PDB file of N, CA and C in Angstrom:
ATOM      1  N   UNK A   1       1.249 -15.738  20.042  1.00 77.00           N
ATOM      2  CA  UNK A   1       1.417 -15.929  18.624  1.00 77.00           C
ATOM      3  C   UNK A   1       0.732 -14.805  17.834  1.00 77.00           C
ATOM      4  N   UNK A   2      -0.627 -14.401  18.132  1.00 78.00           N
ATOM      5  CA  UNK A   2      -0.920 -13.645  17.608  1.00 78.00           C
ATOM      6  C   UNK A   2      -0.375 -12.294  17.619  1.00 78.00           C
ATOM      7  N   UNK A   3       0.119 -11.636  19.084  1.00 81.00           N
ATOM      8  CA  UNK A   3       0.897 -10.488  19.325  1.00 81.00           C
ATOM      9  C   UNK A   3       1.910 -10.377  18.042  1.00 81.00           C
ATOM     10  N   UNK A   4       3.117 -11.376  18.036  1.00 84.00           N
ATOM     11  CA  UNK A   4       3.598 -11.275  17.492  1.00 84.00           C
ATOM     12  C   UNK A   4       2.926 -10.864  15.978  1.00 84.00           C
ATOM     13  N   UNK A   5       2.630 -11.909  15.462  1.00 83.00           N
ATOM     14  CA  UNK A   5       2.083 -11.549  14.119  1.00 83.00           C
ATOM     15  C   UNK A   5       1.043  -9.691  14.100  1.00 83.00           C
ATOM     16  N   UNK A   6       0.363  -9.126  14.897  1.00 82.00           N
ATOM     17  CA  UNK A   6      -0.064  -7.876  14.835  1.00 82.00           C
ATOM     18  C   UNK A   6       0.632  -6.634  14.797  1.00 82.00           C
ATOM     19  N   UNK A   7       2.129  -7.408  15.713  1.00 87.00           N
ATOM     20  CA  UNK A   7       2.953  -6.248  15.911  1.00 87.00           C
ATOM     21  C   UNK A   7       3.101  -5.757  14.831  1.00 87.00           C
ATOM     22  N   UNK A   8       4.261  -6.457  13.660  1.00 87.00           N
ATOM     23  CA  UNK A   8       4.616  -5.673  12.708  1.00 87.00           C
ATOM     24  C   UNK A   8       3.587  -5.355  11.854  1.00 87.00           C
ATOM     25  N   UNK A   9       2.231  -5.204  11.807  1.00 84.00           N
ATOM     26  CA  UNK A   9       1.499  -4.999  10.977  1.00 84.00           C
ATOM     27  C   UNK A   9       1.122  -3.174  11.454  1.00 84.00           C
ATOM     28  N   UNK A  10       0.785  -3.122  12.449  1.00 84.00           N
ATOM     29  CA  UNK A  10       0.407  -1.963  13.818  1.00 84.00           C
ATOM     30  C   UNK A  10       1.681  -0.848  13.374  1.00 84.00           C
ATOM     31  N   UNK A  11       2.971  -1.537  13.242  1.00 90.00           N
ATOM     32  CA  UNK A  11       4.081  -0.781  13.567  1.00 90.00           C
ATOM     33  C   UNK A  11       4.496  -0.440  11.935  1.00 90.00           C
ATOM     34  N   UNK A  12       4.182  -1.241  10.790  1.00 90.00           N
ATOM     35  CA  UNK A  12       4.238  -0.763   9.475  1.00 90.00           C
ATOM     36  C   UNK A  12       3.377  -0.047   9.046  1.00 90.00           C
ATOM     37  N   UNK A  13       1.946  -0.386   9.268  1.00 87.00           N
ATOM     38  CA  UNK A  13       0.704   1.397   8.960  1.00 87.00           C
ATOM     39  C   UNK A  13       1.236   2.811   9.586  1.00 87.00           C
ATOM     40  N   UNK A  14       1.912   2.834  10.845  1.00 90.00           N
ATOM     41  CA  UNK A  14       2.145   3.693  11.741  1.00 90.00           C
ATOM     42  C   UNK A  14       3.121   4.322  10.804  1.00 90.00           C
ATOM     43  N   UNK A  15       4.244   3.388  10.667  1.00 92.00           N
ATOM     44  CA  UNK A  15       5.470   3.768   9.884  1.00 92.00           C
ATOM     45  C   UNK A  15       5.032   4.392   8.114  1.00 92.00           C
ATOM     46  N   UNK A  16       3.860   4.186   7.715  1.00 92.00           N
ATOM     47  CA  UNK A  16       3.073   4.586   6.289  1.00 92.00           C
ATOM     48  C   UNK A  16       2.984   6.164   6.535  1.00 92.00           C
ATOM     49  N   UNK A  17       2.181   6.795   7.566  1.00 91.00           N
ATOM     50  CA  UNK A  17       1.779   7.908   8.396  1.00 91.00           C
ATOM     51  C   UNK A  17       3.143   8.615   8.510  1.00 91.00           C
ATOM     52  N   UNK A  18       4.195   8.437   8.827  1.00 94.00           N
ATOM     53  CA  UNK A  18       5.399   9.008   9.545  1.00 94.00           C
ATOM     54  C   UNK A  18       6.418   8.891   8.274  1.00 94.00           C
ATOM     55  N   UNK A  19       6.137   7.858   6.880  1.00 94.00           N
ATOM     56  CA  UNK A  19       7.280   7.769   6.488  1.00 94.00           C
ATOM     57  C   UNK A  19       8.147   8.904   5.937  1.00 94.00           C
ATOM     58  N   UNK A  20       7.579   9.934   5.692  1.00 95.00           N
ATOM     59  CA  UNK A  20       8.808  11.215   5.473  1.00 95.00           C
ATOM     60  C   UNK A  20       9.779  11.417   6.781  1.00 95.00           C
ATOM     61  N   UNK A  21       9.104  11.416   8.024  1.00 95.00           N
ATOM     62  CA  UNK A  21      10.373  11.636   9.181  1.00 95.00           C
ATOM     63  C   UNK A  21      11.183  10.337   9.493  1.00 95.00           C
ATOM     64  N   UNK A  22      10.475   9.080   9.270  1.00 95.00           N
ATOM     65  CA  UNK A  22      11.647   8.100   9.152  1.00 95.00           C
ATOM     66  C   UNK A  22      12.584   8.369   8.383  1.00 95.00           C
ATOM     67  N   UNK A  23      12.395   8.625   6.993  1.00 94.00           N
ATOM     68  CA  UNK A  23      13.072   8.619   5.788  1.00 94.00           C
ATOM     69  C   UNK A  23      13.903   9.435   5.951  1.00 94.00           C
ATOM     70  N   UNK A  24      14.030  10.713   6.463  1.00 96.00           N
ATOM     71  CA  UNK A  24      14.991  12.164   7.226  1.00 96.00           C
ATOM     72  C   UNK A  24      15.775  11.599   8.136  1.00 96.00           C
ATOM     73  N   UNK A  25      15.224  10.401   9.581  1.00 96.00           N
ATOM     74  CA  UNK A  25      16.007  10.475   9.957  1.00 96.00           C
ATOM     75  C   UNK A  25      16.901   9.099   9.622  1.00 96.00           C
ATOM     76  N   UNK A  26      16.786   8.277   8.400  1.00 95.00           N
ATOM     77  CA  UNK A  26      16.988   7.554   8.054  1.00 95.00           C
ATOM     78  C   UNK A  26      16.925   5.477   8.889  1.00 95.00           C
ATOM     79  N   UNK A  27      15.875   5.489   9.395  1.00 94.00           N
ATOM     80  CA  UNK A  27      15.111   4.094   9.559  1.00 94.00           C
ATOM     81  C   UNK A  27      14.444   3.923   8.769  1.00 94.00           C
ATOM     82  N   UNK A  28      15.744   2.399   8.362  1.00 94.00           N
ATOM     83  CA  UNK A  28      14.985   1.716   7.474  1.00 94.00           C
ATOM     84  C   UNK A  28      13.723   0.952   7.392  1.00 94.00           C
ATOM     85  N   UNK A  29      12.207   1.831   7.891  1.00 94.00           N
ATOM     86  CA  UNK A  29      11.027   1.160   8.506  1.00 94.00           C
ATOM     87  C   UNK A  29      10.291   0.412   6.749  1.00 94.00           C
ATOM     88  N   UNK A  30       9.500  -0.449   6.636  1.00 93.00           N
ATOM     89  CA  UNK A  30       9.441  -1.409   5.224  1.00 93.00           C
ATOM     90  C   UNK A  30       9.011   0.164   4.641  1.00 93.00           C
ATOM     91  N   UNK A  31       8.179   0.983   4.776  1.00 93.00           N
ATOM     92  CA  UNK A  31       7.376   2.096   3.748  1.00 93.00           C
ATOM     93  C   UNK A  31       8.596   3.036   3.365  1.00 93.00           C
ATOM     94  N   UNK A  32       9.786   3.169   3.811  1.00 94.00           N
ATOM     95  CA  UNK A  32      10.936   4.084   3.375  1.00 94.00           C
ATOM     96  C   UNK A  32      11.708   3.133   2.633  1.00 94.00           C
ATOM     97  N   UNK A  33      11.689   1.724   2.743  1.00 95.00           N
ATOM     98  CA  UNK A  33      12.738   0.985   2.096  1.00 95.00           C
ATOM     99  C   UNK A  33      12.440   0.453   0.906  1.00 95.00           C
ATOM    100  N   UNK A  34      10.903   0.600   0.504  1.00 94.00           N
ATOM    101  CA  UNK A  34       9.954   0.198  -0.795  1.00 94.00           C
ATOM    102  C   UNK A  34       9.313   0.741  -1.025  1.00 94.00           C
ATOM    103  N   UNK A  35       8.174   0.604  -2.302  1.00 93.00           N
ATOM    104  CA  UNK A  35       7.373   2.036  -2.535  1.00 93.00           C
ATOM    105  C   UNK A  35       6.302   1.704  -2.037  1.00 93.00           C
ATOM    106  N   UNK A  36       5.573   2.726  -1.632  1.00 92.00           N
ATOM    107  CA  UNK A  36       4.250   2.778  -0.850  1.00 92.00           C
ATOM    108  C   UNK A  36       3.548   1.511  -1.466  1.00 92.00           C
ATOM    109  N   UNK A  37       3.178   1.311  -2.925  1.00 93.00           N
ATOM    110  CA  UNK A  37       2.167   0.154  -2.771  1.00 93.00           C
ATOM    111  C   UNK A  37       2.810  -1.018  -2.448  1.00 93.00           C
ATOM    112  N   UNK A  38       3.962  -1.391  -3.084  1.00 94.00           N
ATOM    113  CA  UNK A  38       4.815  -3.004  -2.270  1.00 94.00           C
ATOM    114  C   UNK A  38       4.360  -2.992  -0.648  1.00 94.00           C
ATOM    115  N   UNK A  39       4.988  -1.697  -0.269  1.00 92.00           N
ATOM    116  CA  UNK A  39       4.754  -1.705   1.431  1.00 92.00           C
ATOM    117  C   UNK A  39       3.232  -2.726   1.580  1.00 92.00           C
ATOM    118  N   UNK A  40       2.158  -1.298   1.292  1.00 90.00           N
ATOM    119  CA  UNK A  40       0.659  -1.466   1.619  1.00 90.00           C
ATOM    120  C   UNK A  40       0.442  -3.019   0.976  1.00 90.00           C
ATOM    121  N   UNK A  41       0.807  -3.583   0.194  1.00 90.00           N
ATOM    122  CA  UNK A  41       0.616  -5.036  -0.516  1.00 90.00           C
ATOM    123  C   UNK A  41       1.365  -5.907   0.493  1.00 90.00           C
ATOM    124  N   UNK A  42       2.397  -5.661   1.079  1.00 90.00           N
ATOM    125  CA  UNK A  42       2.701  -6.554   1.759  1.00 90.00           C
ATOM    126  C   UNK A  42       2.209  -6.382   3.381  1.00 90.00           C
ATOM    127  N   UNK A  43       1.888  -5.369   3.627  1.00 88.00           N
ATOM    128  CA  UNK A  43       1.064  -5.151   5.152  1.00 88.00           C
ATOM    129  C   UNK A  43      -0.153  -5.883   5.224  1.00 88.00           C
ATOM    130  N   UNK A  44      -0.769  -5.690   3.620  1.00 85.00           N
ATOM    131  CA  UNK A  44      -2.190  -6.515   3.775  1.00 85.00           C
ATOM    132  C   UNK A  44      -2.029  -8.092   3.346  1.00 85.00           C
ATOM    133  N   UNK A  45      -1.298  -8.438   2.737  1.00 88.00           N
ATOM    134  CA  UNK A  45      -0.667  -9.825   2.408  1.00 88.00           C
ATOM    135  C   UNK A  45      -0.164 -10.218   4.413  1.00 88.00           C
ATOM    136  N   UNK A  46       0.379  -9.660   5.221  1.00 86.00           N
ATOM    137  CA  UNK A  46       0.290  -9.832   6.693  1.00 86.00           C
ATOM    138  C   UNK A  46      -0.766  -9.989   7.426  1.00 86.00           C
ATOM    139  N   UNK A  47      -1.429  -9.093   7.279  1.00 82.00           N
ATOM    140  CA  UNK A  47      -3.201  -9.164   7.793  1.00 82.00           C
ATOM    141  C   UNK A  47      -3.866 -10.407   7.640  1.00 82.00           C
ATOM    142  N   UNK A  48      -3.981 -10.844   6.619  1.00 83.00           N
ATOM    143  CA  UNK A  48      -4.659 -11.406   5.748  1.00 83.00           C
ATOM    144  C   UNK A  48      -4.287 -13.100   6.280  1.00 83.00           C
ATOM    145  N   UNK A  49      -2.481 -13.128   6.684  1.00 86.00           N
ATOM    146  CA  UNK A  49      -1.736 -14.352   6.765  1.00 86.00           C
ATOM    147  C   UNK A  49      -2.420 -14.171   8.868  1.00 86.00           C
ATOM    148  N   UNK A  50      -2.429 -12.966   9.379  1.00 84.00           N
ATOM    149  CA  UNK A  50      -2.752 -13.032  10.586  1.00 84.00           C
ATOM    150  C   UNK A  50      -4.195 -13.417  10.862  1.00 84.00           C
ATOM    151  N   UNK A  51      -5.233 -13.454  10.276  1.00 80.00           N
ATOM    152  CA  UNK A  51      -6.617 -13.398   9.826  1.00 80.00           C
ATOM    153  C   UNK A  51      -6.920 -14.786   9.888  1.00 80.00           C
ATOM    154  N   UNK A  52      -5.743 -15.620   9.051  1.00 84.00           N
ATOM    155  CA  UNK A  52      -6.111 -17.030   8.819  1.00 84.00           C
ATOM    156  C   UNK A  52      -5.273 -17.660  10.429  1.00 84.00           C
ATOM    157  N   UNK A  53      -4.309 -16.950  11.001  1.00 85.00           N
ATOM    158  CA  UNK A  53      -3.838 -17.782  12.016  1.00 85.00           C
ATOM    159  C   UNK A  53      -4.912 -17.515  12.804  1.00 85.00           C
ATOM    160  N   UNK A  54      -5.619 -16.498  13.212  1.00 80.00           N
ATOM    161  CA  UNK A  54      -6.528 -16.293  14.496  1.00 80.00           C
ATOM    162  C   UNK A  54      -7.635 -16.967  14.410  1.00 80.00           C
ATOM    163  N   UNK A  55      -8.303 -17.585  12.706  1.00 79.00           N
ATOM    164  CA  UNK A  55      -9.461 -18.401  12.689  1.00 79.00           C
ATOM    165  C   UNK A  55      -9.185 -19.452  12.978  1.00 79.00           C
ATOM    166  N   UNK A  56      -7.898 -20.404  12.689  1.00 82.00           N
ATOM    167  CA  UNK A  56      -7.023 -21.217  12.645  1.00 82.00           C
ATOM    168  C   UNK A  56      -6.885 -21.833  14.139  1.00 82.00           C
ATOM    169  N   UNK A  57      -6.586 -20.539  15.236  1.00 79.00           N
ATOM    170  CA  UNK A  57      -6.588 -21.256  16.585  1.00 79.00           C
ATOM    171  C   UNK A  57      -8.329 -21.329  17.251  1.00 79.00           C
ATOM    172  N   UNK A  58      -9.174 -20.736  16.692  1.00 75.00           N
ATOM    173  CA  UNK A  58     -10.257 -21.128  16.957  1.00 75.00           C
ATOM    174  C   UNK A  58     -11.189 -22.253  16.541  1.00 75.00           C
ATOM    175  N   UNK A  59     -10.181 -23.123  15.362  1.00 78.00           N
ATOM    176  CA  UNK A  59     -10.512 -24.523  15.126  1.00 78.00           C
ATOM    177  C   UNK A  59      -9.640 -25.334  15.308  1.00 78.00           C
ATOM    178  N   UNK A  60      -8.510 -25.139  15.462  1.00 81.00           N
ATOM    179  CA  UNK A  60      -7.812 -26.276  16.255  1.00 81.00           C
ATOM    180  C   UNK A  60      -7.695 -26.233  17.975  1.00 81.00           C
ATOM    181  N   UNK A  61      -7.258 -24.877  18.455  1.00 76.00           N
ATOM    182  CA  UNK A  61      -7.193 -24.779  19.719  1.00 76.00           C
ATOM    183  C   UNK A  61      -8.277 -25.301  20.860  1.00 76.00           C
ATOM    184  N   UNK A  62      -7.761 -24.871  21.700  1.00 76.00           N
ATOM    185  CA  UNK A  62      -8.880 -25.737  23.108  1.00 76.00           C
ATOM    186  C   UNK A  62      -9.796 -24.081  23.643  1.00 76.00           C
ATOM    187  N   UNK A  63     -10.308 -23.493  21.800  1.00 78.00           N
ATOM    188  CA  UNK A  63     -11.268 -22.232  22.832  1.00 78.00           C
ATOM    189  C   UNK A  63     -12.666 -22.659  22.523  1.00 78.00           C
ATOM    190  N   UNK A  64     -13.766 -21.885  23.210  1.00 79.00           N
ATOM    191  CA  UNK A  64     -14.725 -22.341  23.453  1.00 79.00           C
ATOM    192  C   UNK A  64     -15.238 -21.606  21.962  1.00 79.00           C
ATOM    193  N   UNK A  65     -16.591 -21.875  21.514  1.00 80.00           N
ATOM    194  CA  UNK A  65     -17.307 -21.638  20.153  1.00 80.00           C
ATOM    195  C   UNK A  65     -17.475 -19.918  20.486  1.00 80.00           C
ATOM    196  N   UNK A  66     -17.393 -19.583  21.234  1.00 84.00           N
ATOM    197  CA  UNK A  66     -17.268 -18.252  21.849  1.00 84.00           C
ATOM    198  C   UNK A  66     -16.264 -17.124  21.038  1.00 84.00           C
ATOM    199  N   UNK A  67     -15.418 -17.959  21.356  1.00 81.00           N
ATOM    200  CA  UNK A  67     -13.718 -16.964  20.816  1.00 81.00           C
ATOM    201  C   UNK A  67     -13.873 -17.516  18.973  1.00 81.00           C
ATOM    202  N   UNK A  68     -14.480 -18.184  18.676  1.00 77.00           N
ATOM    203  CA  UNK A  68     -14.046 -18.393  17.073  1.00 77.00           C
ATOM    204  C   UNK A  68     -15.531 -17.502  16.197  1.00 77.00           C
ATOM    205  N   UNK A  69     -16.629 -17.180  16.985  1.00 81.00           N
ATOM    206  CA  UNK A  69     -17.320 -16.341  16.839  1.00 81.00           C
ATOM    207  C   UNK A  69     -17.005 -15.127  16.844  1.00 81.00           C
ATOM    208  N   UNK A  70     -16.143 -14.308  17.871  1.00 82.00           N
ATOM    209  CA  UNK A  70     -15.650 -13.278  18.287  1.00 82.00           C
ATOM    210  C   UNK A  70     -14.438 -13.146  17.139  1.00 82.00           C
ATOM    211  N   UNK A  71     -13.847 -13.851  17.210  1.00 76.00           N
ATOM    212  CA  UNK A  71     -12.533 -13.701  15.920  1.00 76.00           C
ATOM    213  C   UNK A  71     -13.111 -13.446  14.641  1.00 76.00           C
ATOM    214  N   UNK A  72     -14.172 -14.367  14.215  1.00 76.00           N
ATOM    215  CA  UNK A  72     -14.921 -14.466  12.993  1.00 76.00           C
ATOM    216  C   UNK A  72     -15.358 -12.798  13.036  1.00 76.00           C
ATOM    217  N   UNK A  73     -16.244 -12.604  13.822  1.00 82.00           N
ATOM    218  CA  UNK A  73     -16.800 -10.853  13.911  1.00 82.00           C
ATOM    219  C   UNK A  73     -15.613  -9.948  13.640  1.00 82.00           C
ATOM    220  N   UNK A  74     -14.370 -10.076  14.366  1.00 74.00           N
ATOM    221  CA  UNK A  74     -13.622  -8.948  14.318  1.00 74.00           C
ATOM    222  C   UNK A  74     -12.966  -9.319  12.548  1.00 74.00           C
ATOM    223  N   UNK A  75     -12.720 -10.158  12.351  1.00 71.00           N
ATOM    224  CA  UNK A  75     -11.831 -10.140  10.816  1.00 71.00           C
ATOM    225  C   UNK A  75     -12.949  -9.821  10.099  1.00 71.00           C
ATOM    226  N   UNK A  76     -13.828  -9.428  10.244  1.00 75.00           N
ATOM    227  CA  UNK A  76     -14.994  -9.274   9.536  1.00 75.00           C
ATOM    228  C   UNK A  76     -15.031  -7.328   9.165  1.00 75.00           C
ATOM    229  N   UNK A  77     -14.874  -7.079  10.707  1.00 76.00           N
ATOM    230  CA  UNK A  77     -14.723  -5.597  10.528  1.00 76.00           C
ATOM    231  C   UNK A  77     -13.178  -5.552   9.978  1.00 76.00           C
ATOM    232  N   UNK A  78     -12.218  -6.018   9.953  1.00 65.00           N
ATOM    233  CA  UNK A  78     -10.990  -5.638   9.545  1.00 65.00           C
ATOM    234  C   UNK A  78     -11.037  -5.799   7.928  1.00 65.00           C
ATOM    235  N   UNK A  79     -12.015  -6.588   6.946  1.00 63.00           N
ATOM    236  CA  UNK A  79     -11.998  -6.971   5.430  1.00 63.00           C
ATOM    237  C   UNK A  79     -11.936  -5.510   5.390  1.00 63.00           C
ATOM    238  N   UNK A  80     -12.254  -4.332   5.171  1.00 63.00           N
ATOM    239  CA  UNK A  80     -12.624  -2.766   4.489  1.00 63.00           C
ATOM    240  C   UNK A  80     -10.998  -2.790   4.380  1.00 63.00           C
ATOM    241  N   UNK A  81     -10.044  -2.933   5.244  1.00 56.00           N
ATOM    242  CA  UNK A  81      -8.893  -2.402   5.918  1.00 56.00           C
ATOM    243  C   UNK A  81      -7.901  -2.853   4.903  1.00 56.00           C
ATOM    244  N   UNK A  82      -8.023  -4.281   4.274  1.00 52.00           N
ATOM    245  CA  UNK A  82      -7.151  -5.047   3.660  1.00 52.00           C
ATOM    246  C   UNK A  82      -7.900  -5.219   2.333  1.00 52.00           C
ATOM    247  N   UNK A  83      -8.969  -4.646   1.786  1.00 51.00           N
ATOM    248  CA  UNK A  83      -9.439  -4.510   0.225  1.00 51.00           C
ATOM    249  C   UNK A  83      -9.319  -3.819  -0.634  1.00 51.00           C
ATOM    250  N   UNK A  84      -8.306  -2.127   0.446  1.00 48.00           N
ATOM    251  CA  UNK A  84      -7.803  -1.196  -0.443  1.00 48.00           C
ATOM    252  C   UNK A  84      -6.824  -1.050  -1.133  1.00 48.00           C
TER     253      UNK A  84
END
């Protein structure tokens, strides 16, 4: 579940970086098909929705206080990423 939800987040920053050669060779990746801030607003509006699923399985799921500590730490370093 989570894969999924990281992918397109991983694969739309990437696509931010590259969007002039997408745009040439015409893939429609989200940063060529909208303007840079919609894109970046909706990449971090993703983050943000992925952030709450990963705390989410560390209070409902069957993980140990371990993994919802570890999740808690990492979305912690990821806030800088999604405040710009």
């Amino acid at each position: 579940m989570l894969v999924i939800t990281w992918t397109p987040n991983h694969i739309w920053n990437l696509a931010i970086r590259y969007r002039e050669d997408y745009a040439r060779a015409e893939v429609p990746m989200l940063p060529v098909v909208t303007n840079l801030r919609r894109a970046v607003n909706l990449i971090a509006l993703s983050v943000l929705l992925m952030v709450a699923e990963s705390l989410l399985l560390g209070i409902v799921g069957q993980f140990s206080v371990l993994y919802f500590i570890v999740a808690a730490i990492g979305e912690w370093c990821l806030w800088p990423a999604t405040s710009t």
